[in-house]
Amino acid sequence: MTWDSIWTIVRNIFDLAIVWMIFYYVLKNFKNNVKMSLLIKGVLIIVAIKFISVWLKLITVGWLLEYIIEWGPLALIIIFQPEIRGALEQLGRSQLLGRHKVLTVDEREKLVYEIIQAIDYCRKSRIGALIVIERDISLSDYIDKAKPLYADLTNELLISIFFPNNPLHDGAVIIEGDKISCAGAVFPTSNNIKLNKRLGTRHRAALGIAEETDAISVVVSEETGRVSIAVKGELFYNLSLDDARMMLIDELRPKSIEENIDSDEEDIYEEDN
């Protein structure tokens, strides 16, 4: 084997690795973006109908779909321009190596404890709060525009930030790892038509950032004191403290640990049977 053939093999492997990484991060970010996921599903449905029309020789349906497929990409770019721009921005915010800090079990428990203590005080005192926990997708764009803190996470500090008349109480707190990165962050609000019209800006902002990223948003209603969590494009409204605690622990668990737990449960099930 000559050096030229070795170099050709290495170059081809490197080429395939780059393509694989591009597809991986594109699909990963599309999966985390609810709107773009729905868009892709719609396109796949149209393509599937096109194949069915060809197979069944549906002339009229096929003729209409040809026009849709021909002009569809241009129409999608125009109609879904905000979503496409958001997806590209999301790709730019993604951290190539995942979460900037993988928390230990003790750190996760302390993180959840401090947040639960803070929201418990806020709900009892009718203090509005919005706490956002960054995960794999970076929130640096929002952090840069907010008030930087980078302080140790404590429930006392969270309560003081959201206390009425505090200049930062209207915005959101962003947590990176086990630190409070910033306060007073502003997020895009959700346009989900299924969202209860009685819910205010905090809940819509919590759902908005959960639709665009994989962040976890914890909300306390100023009017009712109810606790809600937005994650993976869904808003779980009016949770008990125990439910909120369990949801946070489950969502903050590293994926590798989740896979190990699932495999352990399967082994236990097989042994029982």
CSV table of C-alpha atoms in Angstrom, one decimal:
chain,number,residue,atom,x,y,z
A,1,MET,CA,0.0,0.0,0.0
A,2,THR,CA,1.4,3.4,-1.1
A,3,TRP,CA,1.3,6.7,0.8
A,4,ASP,CA,-1.1,8.0,-1.8
A,5,SER,CA,-3.6,5.3,-1.1
A,6,ILE,CA,-3.3,5.7,2.6
A,7,TRP,CA,-3.8,9.5,2.3
A,8,THR,CA,-6.8,8.8,0.1
A,9,ILE,CA,-8.4,6.5,2.7
A,10,VAL,CA,-7.7,9.0,5.5
A,11,ARG,CA,-9.1,11.9,3.4
A,12,ASN,CA,-12.3,9.9,2.7
A,13,ILE,CA,-12.8,9.0,6.3
A,14,PHE,CA,-12.3,12.7,7.3
A,15,ASP,CA,-14.8,13.7,4.6
A,16,LEU,CA,-17.4,11.2,5.8
A,17,ALA,CA,-16.8,12.3,9.5
A,18,ILE,CA,-17.5,15.9,8.6
A,19,VAL,CA,-20.7,15.0,6.8
A,20,TRP,CA,-21.8,12.8,9.6
A,21,MET,CA,-21.2,15.6,12.2
A,22,ILE,CA,-23.2,18.1,10.1
A,23,PHE,CA,-26.2,15.7,9.8
A,24,TYR,CA,-26.0,14.8,13.5
A,25,TYR,CA,-26.1,18.4,14.8
A,26,VAL,CA,-28.7,19.5,12.3
A,27,LEU,CA,-31.0,16.6,13.2
A,28,LYS,CA,-30.3,17.1,16.9
A,29,ASN,CA,-31.2,20.8,16.8
A,30,PHE,CA,-34.3,20.2,14.6
A,31,LYS,CA,-35.5,17.7,17.2
A,32,ASN,CA,-35.1,20.2,20.0
A,33,ASN,CA,-37.0,22.9,18.0
A,34,VAL,CA,-40.7,22.0,18.0
A,35,LYS,CA,-41.7,24.3,15.2
A,36,MET,CA,-39.0,23.0,12.8
A,37,SER,CA,-39.8,19.4,13.8
A,38,LEU,CA,-43.4,20.0,12.7
A,39,LEU,CA,-42.2,21.6,9.5
A,40,ILE,CA,-40.1,18.6,8.6
A,41,LYS,CA,-43.0,16.2,9.4
A,42,GLY,CA,-45.2,18.2,7.0
A,43,VAL,CA,-42.7,18.0,4.2
A,44,LEU,CA,-42.3,14.2,4.8
A,45,ILE,CA,-46.0,13.7,4.6
A,46,ILE,CA,-46.2,15.6,1.3
A,47,VAL,CA,-43.4,13.5,-0.2
A,48,ALA,CA,-45.2,10.3,1.1
A,49,ILE,CA,-48.4,11.4,-0.6
A,50,LYS,CA,-46.5,12.1,-3.8
A,51,PHE,CA,-45.2,8.5,-3.9
A,52,ILE,CA,-48.6,7.1,-3.1
A,53,SER,CA,-50.2,9.1,-5.9
A,54,VAL,CA,-47.6,7.8,-8.4
A,55,TRP,CA,-48.1,4.3,-7.2
A,56,LEU,CA,-51.9,4.5,-7.5
A,57,LYS,CA,-51.7,6.7,-10.6
A,58,LEU,CA,-53.8,9.5,-9.1
A,59,ILE,CA,-53.4,12.1,-11.9
A,60,THR,CA,-55.0,15.1,-10.3
A,61,VAL,CA,-53.4,14.7,-6.9
A,62,GLY,CA,-50.0,14.1,-8.6
A,63,TRP,CA,-50.4,17.2,-10.7
A,64,LEU,CA,-51.2,19.3,-7.7
A,65,LEU,CA,-48.3,17.9,-5.7
A,66,GLU,CA,-45.8,18.6,-8.5
A,67,TYR,CA,-46.7,22.3,-8.3
A,68,ILE,CA,-46.4,22.1,-4.4
A,69,ILE,CA,-43.0,20.4,-4.6
A,70,GLU,CA,-41.8,22.8,-7.3
A,71,TRP,CA,-42.7,26.0,-5.5
A,72,GLY,CA,-42.9,24.6,-2.0
A,73,PRO,CA,-39.3,25.3,-1.0
A,74,LEU,CA,-39.6,29.0,-1.9
A,75,ALA,CA,-43.0,29.2,-0.1
A,76,LEU,CA,-41.5,27.5,3.0
A,77,ILE,CA,-38.6,29.9,3.1
A,78,ILE,CA,-41.0,32.9,3.0
A,79,ILE,CA,-43.6,31.5,5.4
A,80,PHE,CA,-41.2,30.0,7.9
A,81,GLN,CA,-38.4,32.5,7.7
A,82,PRO,CA,-38.5,33.3,11.5
A,83,GLU,CA,-38.4,29.5,12.3
A,84,ILE,CA,-35.5,28.9,9.9
A,85,ARG,CA,-33.6,31.8,11.2
A,86,GLY,CA,-34.2,30.6,14.7
A,87,ALA,CA,-32.9,27.1,13.8
A,88,LEU,CA,-29.7,28.6,12.3
A,89,GLU,CA,-29.2,30.7,15.4
A,90,GLN,CA,-29.8,27.7,17.5
A,91,LEU,CA,-27.1,25.8,15.6
A,92,GLY,CA,-24.7,28.6,16.3
A,93,ARG,CA,-25.6,28.6,20.0
A,94,SER,CA,-25.1,24.8,20.3
A,95,GLN,CA,-22.1,23.6,22.2
A,96,LEU,CA,-20.1,21.0,20.2
A,97,LEU,CA,-19.1,19.1,23.3
A,98,GLY,CA,-22.5,19.2,25.0
A,99,ARG,CA,-23.2,20.7,28.4
A,100,HIS,CA,-20.4,22.9,29.6
A,101,LYS,CA,-20.3,21.1,32.9
A,102,VAL,CA,-21.8,17.7,33.8
A,103,LEU,CA,-23.0,18.0,37.4
A,104,THR,CA,-22.4,15.3,40.0
A,105,VAL,CA,-25.2,13.7,41.9
A,106,ASP,CA,-24.6,16.0,44.9
A,107,GLU,CA,-24.5,19.1,42.7
A,108,ARG,CA,-27.7,18.2,41.0
A,109,GLU,CA,-29.5,17.5,44.3
A,110,LYS,CA,-28.2,20.9,45.6
A,111,LEU,CA,-29.3,22.7,42.5
A,112,VAL,CA,-32.8,21.2,42.7
A,113,TYR,CA,-33.0,21.8,46.4
A,114,GLU,CA,-32.1,25.5,46.1
A,115,ILE,CA,-34.6,26.1,43.2
A,116,ILE,CA,-37.4,24.3,45.0
A,117,GLN,CA,-36.8,26.3,48.2
A,118,ALA,CA,-36.9,29.5,46.2
A,119,ILE,CA,-40.1,28.7,44.3
A,120,ASP,CA,-41.7,27.5,47.5
A,121,TYR,CA,-41.1,30.9,49.1
A,122,CYS,CA,-42.2,32.7,45.9
A,123,ARG,CA,-45.4,30.8,45.6
A,124,LYS,CA,-46.4,31.4,49.2
A,125,SER,CA,-45.6,35.1,48.9
A,126,ARG,CA,-47.1,35.5,45.5
A,127,ILE,CA,-43.8,36.6,43.9
A,128,GLY,CA,-43.5,36.0,40.2
A,129,ALA,CA,-40.4,34.1,39.1
A,130,LEU,CA,-38.8,32.7,35.9
A,131,ILE,CA,-35.8,30.4,36.3
A,132,VAL,CA,-34.2,28.9,33.2
A,133,ILE,CA,-31.7,26.1,33.3
A,134,GLU,CA,-29.3,25.8,30.4
A,135,ARG,CA,-28.6,22.3,29.1
A,136,ASP,CA,-26.8,21.2,25.8
A,137,ILE,CA,-27.9,24.2,23.7
A,138,SER,CA,-26.1,27.4,24.8
A,139,LEU,CA,-28.1,30.4,25.9
A,140,SER,CA,-25.1,32.8,25.5
A,141,ASP,CA,-27.1,35.2,23.2
A,142,TYR,CA,-29.6,35.8,26.0
A,143,ILE,CA,-26.9,35.9,28.7
A,144,ASP,CA,-24.9,38.6,26.9
A,145,LYS,CA,-28.0,40.9,26.8
A,146,ALA,CA,-28.8,40.4,30.5
A,147,LYS,CA,-27.2,41.5,33.7
A,148,PRO,CA,-24.2,39.3,34.4
A,149,LEU,CA,-23.9,37.8,37.8
A,150,TYR,CA,-22.0,34.4,37.8
A,151,ALA,CA,-22.8,33.8,41.4
A,152,ASP,CA,-23.2,30.7,43.5
A,153,LEU,CA,-26.7,29.3,43.3
A,154,THR,CA,-28.6,29.8,46.6
A,155,ASN,CA,-32.3,30.1,47.2
A,156,GLU,CA,-31.8,33.4,49.1
A,157,LEU,CA,-30.2,35.0,46.1
A,158,LEU,CA,-32.9,33.8,43.8
A,159,ILE,CA,-35.6,35.1,46.2
A,160,SER,CA,-33.8,38.5,46.4
A,161,ILE,CA,-33.6,38.8,42.6
A,162,PHE,CA,-37.3,38.2,42.1
A,163,PHE,CA,-38.4,40.3,45.1
A,164,PRO,CA,-40.8,43.1,44.1
A,165,ASN,CA,-39.2,46.5,43.3
A,166,ASN,CA,-35.9,44.8,42.4
A,167,PRO,CA,-34.9,46.2,39.0
A,168,LEU,CA,-34.2,42.6,37.7
A,169,HIS,CA,-37.4,40.9,39.0
A,170,ASP,CA,-39.3,41.1,35.7
A,171,GLY,CA,-36.7,39.2,33.7
A,172,ALA,CA,-35.5,35.6,33.9
A,173,VAL,CA,-32.6,34.1,35.8
A,174,ILE,CA,-30.4,31.8,33.7
A,175,ILE,CA,-28.5,29.0,35.4
A,176,GLU,CA,-25.4,27.4,33.8
A,177,GLY,CA,-24.2,24.3,35.6
A,178,ASP,CA,-24.5,25.2,39.3
A,179,LYS,CA,-24.0,29.0,38.9
A,180,ILE,CA,-26.4,31.8,38.3
A,181,SER,CA,-25.1,33.3,35.1
A,182,CYS,CA,-27.3,36.3,34.8
A,183,ALA,CA,-30.6,38.0,35.7
A,184,GLY,CA,-33.1,40.1,33.8
A,185,ALA,CA,-32.9,37.9,30.7
A,186,VAL,CA,-35.6,38.4,28.1
A,187,PHE,CA,-36.9,35.5,25.9
A,188,PRO,CA,-39.1,35.3,22.8
A,189,THR,CA,-42.7,34.5,23.8
A,190,SER,CA,-44.5,31.4,22.4
A,191,ASN,CA,-47.2,31.8,19.7
A,192,ASN,CA,-48.8,28.4,20.6
A,193,ILE,CA,-52.5,28.9,20.0
A,194,LYS,CA,-53.3,26.0,22.5
A,195,LEU,CA,-51.8,28.0,25.4
A,196,ASN,CA,-54.3,29.3,27.9
A,197,LYS,CA,-55.1,32.9,27.1
A,198,ARG,CA,-55.1,33.7,30.8
A,199,LEU,CA,-51.4,32.9,31.1
A,200,GLY,CA,-49.2,35.9,31.1
A,201,THR,CA,-45.8,36.9,29.6
A,202,ARG,CA,-43.7,34.8,32.0
A,203,HIS,CA,-45.4,31.6,31.0
A,204,ARG,CA,-45.3,32.4,27.3
A,205,ALA,CA,-41.6,33.3,27.6
A,206,ALA,CA,-40.9,30.1,29.5
A,207,LEU,CA,-42.6,28.0,26.8
A,208,GLY,CA,-40.9,30.1,24.0
A,209,ILE,CA,-37.4,29.3,25.1
A,210,ALA,CA,-38.4,25.7,25.7
A,211,GLU,CA,-39.6,25.5,22.1
A,212,GLU,CA,-36.4,26.9,20.7
A,213,THR,CA,-33.9,25.2,22.9
A,214,ASP,CA,-33.6,22.2,25.3
A,215,ALA,CA,-33.6,24.5,28.4
A,216,ILE,CA,-35.8,23.9,31.4
A,217,SER,CA,-38.0,26.8,32.5
A,218,VAL,CA,-39.5,27.0,36.0
A,219,VAL,CA,-42.3,29.6,36.4
A,220,VAL,CA,-44.1,30.9,39.5
A,221,SER,CA,-47.3,32.8,38.8
A,222,GLU,CA,-47.4,36.2,40.5
A,223,GLU,CA,-51.3,36.1,40.6
A,224,THR,CA,-51.9,32.5,41.7
A,225,GLY,CA,-48.6,31.3,43.1
A,226,ARG,CA,-48.9,28.2,40.9
A,227,VAL,CA,-45.7,26.5,39.8
A,228,SER,CA,-45.2,25.4,36.2
A,229,ILE,CA,-42.3,23.9,34.2
A,230,ALA,CA,-41.8,24.2,30.4
A,231,VAL,CA,-39.5,21.6,28.8
A,232,LYS,CA,-39.2,20.1,25.3
A,233,GLY,CA,-41.9,22.5,23.9
A,234,GLU,CA,-44.5,21.6,26.5
A,235,LEU,CA,-45.8,23.6,29.5
A,236,PHE,CA,-46.7,21.5,32.6
A,237,TYR,CA,-49.0,23.8,34.5
A,238,ASN,CA,-49.9,23.9,38.2
A,239,LEU,CA,-47.4,21.3,39.5
A,240,SER,CA,-47.0,20.4,43.2
A,241,LEU,CA,-43.6,20.9,44.7
A,242,ASP,CA,-42.9,17.2,44.7
A,243,ASP,CA,-43.9,16.9,41.0
A,244,ALA,CA,-41.7,19.8,40.2
A,245,ARG,CA,-38.8,18.4,42.2
A,246,MET,CA,-39.1,15.0,40.5
A,247,MET,CA,-39.3,16.5,37.0
A,248,LEU,CA,-36.2,18.6,37.6
A,249,ILE,CA,-34.2,15.6,38.9
A,250,ASP,CA,-35.3,13.5,35.9
A,251,GLU,CA,-34.6,16.2,33.3
A,252,LEU,CA,-31.2,17.1,34.8
A,253,ARG,CA,-30.0,13.5,34.8
A,254,PRO,CA,-27.2,12.9,32.2
A,255,LYS,CA,-28.3,10.8,29.2
A,256,SER,CA,-25.7,8.2,29.9
A,257,ILE,CA,-27.2,7.6,33.4
A,258,GLU,CA,-30.7,7.4,31.9
A,259,GLU,CA,-29.5,4.7,29.5
A,260,ASN,CA,-27.9,2.8,32.3
A,261,ILE,CA,-31.0,3.0,34.5
A,262,ASP,CA,-33.1,1.8,31.6
A,263,SER,CA,-30.8,-1.2,30.9
A,264,ASP,CA,-30.8,-2.0,34.6
A,265,GLU,CA,-34.6,-2.0,34.7
A,266,GLU,CA,-34.7,-4.3,31.7
A,267,ASP,CA,-32.2,-6.7,33.4
A,268,ILE,CA,-34.3,-6.7,36.6
A,269,TYR,CA,-37.5,-7.4,34.5
A,270,GLU,CA,-35.8,-10.3,32.7
A,271,GLU,CA,-34.6,-11.8,36.0
A,272,ASP,CA,-38.1,-11.5,37.5
A,273,ASN,CA,-39.6,-13.3,34.5
